[in-house]
mmCIF file of C-alpha atoms and ligand atoms in Angstrom:
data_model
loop_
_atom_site.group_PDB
_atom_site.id
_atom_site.type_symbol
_atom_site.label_atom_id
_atom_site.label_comp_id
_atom_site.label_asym_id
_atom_site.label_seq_id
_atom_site.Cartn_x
_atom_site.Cartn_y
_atom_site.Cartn_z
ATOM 1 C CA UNK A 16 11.151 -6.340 16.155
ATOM 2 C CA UNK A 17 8.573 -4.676 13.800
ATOM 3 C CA UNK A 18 5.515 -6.170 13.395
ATOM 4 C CA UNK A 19 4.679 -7.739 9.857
ATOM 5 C CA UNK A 20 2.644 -6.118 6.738
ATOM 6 C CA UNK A 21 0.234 -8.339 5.098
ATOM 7 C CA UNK A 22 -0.398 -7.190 1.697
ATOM 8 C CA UNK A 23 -3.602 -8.547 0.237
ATOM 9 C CA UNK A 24 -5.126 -8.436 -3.576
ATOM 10 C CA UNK A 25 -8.221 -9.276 -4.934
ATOM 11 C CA UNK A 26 -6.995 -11.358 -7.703
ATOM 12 C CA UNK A 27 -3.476 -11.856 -9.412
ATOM 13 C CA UNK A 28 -4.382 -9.781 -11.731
ATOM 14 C CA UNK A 29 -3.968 -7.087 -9.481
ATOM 15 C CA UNK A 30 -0.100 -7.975 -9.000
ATOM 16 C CA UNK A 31 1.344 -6.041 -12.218
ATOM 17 C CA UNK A 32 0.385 -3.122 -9.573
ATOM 18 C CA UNK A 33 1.070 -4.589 -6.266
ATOM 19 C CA UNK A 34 4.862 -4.992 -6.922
ATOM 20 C CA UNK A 35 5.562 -1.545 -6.989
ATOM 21 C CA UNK A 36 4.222 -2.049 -2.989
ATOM 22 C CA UNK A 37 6.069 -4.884 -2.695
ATOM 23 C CA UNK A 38 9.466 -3.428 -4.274
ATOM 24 C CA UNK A 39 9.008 -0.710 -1.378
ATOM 25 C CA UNK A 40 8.545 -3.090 1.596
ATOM 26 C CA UNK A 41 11.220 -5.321 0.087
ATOM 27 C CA UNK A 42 13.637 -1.989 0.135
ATOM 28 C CA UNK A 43 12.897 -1.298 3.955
ATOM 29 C CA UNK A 44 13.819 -4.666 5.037
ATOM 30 C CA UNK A 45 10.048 -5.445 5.980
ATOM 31 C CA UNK A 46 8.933 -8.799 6.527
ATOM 32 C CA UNK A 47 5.565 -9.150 4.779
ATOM 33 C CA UNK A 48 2.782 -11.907 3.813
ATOM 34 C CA UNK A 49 1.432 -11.497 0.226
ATOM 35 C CA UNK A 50 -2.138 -13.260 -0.474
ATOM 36 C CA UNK A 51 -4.967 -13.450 -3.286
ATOM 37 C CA UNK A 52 -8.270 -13.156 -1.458
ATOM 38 C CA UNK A 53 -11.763 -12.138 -2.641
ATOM 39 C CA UNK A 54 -14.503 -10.249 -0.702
ATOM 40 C CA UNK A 55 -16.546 -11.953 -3.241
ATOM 41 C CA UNK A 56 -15.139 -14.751 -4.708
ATOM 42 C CA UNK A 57 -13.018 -16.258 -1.428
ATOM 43 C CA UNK A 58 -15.729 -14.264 1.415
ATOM 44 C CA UNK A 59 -14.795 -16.679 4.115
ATOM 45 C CA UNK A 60 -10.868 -16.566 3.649
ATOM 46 C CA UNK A 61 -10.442 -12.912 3.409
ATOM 47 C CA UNK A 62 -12.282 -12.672 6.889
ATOM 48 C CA UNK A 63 -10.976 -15.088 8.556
ATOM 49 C CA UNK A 64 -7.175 -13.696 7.558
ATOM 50 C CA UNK A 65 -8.300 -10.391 8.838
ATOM 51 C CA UNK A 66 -9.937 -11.665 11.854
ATOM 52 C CA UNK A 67 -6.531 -13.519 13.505
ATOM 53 C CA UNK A 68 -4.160 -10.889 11.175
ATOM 54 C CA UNK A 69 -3.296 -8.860 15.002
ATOM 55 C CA UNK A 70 -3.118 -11.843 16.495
ATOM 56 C CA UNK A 71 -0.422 -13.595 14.080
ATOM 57 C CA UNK A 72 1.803 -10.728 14.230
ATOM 58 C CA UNK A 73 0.601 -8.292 11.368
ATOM 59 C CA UNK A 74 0.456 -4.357 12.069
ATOM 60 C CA UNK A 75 -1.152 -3.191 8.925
ATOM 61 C CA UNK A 76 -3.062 -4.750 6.258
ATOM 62 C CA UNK A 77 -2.779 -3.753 2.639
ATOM 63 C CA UNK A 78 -5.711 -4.377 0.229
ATOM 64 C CA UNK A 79 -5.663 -3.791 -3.680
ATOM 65 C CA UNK A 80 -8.580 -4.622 -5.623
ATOM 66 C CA UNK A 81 -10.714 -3.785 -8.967
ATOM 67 C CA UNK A 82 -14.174 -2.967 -10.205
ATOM 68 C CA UNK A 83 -16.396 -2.915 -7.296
ATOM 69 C CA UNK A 84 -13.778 -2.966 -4.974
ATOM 70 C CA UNK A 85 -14.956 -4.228 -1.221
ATOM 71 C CA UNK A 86 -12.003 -6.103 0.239
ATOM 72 C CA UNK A 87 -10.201 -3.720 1.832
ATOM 73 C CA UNK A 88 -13.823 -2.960 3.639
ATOM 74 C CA UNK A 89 -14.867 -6.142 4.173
ATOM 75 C CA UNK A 90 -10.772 -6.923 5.735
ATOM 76 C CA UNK A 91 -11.219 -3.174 7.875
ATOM 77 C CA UNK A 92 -14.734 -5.005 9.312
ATOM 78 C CA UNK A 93 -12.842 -7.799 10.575
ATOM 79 C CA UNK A 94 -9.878 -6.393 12.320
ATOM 80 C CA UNK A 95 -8.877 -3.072 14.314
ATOM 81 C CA UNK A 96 -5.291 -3.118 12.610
ATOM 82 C CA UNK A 97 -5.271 -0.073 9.850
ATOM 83 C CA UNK A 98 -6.338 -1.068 6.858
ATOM 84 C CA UNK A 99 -5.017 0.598 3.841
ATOM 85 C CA UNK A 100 -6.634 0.501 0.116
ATOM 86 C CA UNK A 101 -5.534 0.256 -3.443
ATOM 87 C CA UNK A 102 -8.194 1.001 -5.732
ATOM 88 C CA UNK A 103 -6.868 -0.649 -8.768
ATOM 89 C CA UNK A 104 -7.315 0.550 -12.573
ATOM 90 C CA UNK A 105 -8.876 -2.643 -14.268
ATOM 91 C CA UNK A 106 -12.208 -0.572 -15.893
ATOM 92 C CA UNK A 107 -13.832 3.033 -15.876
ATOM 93 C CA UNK A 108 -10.512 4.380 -15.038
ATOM 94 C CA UNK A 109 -10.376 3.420 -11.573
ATOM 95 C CA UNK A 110 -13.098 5.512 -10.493
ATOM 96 C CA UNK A 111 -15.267 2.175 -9.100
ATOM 97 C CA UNK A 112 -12.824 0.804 -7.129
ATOM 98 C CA UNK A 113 -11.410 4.532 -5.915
ATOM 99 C CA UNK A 114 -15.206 4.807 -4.607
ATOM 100 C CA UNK A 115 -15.565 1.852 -3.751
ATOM 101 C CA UNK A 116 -12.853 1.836 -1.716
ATOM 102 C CA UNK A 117 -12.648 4.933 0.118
ATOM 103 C CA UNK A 118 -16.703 5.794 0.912
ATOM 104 C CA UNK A 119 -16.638 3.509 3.812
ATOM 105 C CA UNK A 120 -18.963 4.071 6.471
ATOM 106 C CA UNK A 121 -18.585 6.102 9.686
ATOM 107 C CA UNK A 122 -16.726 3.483 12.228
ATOM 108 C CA UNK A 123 -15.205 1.140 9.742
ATOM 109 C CA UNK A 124 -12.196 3.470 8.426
ATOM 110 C CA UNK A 125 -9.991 2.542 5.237
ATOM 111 C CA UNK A 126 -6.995 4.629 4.504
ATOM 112 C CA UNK A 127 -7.440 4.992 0.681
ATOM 113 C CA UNK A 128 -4.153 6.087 -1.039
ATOM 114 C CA UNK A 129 -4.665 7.250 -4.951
ATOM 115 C CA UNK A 130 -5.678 4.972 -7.589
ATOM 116 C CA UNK A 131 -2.740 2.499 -8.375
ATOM 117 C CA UNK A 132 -1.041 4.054 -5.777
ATOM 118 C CA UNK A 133 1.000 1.087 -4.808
ATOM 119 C CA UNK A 134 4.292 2.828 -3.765
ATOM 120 C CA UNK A 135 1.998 5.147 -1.347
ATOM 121 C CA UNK A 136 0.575 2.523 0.617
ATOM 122 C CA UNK A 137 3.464 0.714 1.306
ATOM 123 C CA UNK A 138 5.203 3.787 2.487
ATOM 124 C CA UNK A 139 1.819 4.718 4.850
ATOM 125 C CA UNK A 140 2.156 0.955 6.281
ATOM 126 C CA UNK A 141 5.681 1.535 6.793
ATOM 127 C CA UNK A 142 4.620 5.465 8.525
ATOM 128 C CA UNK A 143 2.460 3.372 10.460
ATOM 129 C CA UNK A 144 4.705 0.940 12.056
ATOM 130 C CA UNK A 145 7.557 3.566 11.989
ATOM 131 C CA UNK A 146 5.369 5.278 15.085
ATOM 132 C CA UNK A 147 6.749 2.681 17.402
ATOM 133 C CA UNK A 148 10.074 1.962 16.100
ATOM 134 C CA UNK A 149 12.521 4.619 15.705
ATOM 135 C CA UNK A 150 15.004 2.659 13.143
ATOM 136 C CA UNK A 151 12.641 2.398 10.906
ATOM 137 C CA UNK A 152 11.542 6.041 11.016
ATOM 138 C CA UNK A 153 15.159 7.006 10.693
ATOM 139 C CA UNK A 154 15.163 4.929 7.489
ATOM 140 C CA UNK A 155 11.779 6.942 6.724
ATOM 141 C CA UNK A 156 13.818 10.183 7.306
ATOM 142 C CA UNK A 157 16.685 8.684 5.367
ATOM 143 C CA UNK A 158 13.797 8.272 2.008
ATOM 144 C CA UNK A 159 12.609 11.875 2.788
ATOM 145 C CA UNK A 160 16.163 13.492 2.267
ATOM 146 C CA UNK A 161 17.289 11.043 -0.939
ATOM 147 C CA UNK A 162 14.120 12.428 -2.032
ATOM 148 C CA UNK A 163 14.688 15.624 -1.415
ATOM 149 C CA UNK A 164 17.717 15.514 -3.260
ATOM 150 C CA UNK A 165 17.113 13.695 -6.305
ATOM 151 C CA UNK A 166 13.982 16.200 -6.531
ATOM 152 C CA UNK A 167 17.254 19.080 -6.635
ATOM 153 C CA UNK A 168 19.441 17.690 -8.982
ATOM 154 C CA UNK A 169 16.301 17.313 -11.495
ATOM 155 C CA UNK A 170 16.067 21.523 -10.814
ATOM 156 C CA UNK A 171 19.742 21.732 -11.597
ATOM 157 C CA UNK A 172 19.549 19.611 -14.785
ATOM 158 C CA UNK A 173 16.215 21.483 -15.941
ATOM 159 C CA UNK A 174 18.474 24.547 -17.428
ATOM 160 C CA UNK A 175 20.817 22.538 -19.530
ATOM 161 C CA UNK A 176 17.602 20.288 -20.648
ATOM 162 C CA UNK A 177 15.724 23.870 -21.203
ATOM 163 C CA UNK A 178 18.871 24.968 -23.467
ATOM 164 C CA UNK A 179 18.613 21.688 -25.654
ATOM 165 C CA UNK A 180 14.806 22.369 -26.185
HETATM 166 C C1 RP5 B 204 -11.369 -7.525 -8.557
HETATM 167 O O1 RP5 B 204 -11.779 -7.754 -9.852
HETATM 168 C C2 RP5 B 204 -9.901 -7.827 -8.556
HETATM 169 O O2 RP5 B 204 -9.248 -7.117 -7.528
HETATM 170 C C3 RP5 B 204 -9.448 -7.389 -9.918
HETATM 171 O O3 RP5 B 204 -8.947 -6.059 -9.910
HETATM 172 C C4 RP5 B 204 -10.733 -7.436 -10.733
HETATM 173 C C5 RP5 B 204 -10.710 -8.442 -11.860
HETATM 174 O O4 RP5 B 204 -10.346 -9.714 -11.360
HETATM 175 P P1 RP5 B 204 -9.973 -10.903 -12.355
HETATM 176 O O5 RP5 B 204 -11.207 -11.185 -13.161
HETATM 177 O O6 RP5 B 204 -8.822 -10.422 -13.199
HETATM 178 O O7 RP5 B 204 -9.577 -12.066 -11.480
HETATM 179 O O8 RP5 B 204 -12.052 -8.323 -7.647
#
């Protein structure tokens, strides 16, 4: 059985972004944990969650937060499970939180998708646990080519669109 994603946010006002995560895990049939915690508001429950999350059965950790954006450090310096962040849009555009997120220093490594890049980092947790369990990458392989096509009918519209221009 695959192991579980946790997906984690800094606050629920991060959620109106998070679902688009969620909507992907809920798609590929993964069992996940969603919770609110705060690298600076709730210090003591986002590392304790990260430092047990191998341990209860969790094989990647998502983390989407705002502003100065720390969790998804502060959860990758508790744990050795892959940590992936969110940096999410809530001022200057993102930038903070994109920097925030993804300078991490040497040894402590967060795997920071773009900013509000929900759908990516569900798919990279669902890469990640794919590695050791081949129905799941088949359903990976299964996205790829429904991808692939939908991207192919959109060239094969494109002409008559073009022609109503
Ligand atoms: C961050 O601060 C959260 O991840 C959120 O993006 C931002 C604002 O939080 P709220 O004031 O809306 O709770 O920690």
């Amino acid at each position: 059985m695959s192991k579980k994603i946790a997906v984690i946010m800094g606050s629920d006002s991060d959620l109106a972004v998070v679902k688009q995560a969620i909507a992907v895990l809920d798609e590929f049939g993964i069992e996940y944990e969603a919770h609110v915690f705060s690298a600076h508001r709730t210090p003591e429950a986002a590392t304790g969650f990260a430092r047990t999350a191998a341990a209860d059965g969790f094989g990647a950790i998502i983390c989407a937060a705002g502003m100065s954006a720390h969790l998804a450090g502060v959860i990758a310096a508790n744990t050795t499970l892959p940590v992936i962040g969110i940096p999410i849009n809530s001022t200057l555009a993102g930038l903070d939180a994109l920097l925030s997120t993804v300078m991490m220093p040497p040894g402590v490594p967060v795997a920071t998708v773009g900013i509000n890049g929900a759908k990516n980092a569900a798919l990279l947790a669902i890469q990640i646990l794919a590695v050791a369990d081949e129905e799941l990458a088949s359903y990976l392989e299964t996205y790829k080519f429904k991808m692939e096509a939908d991207v192919l009918a959109k060239d094969k519209a494109l002409a008559e669109k073009i022609k109503e221009l």
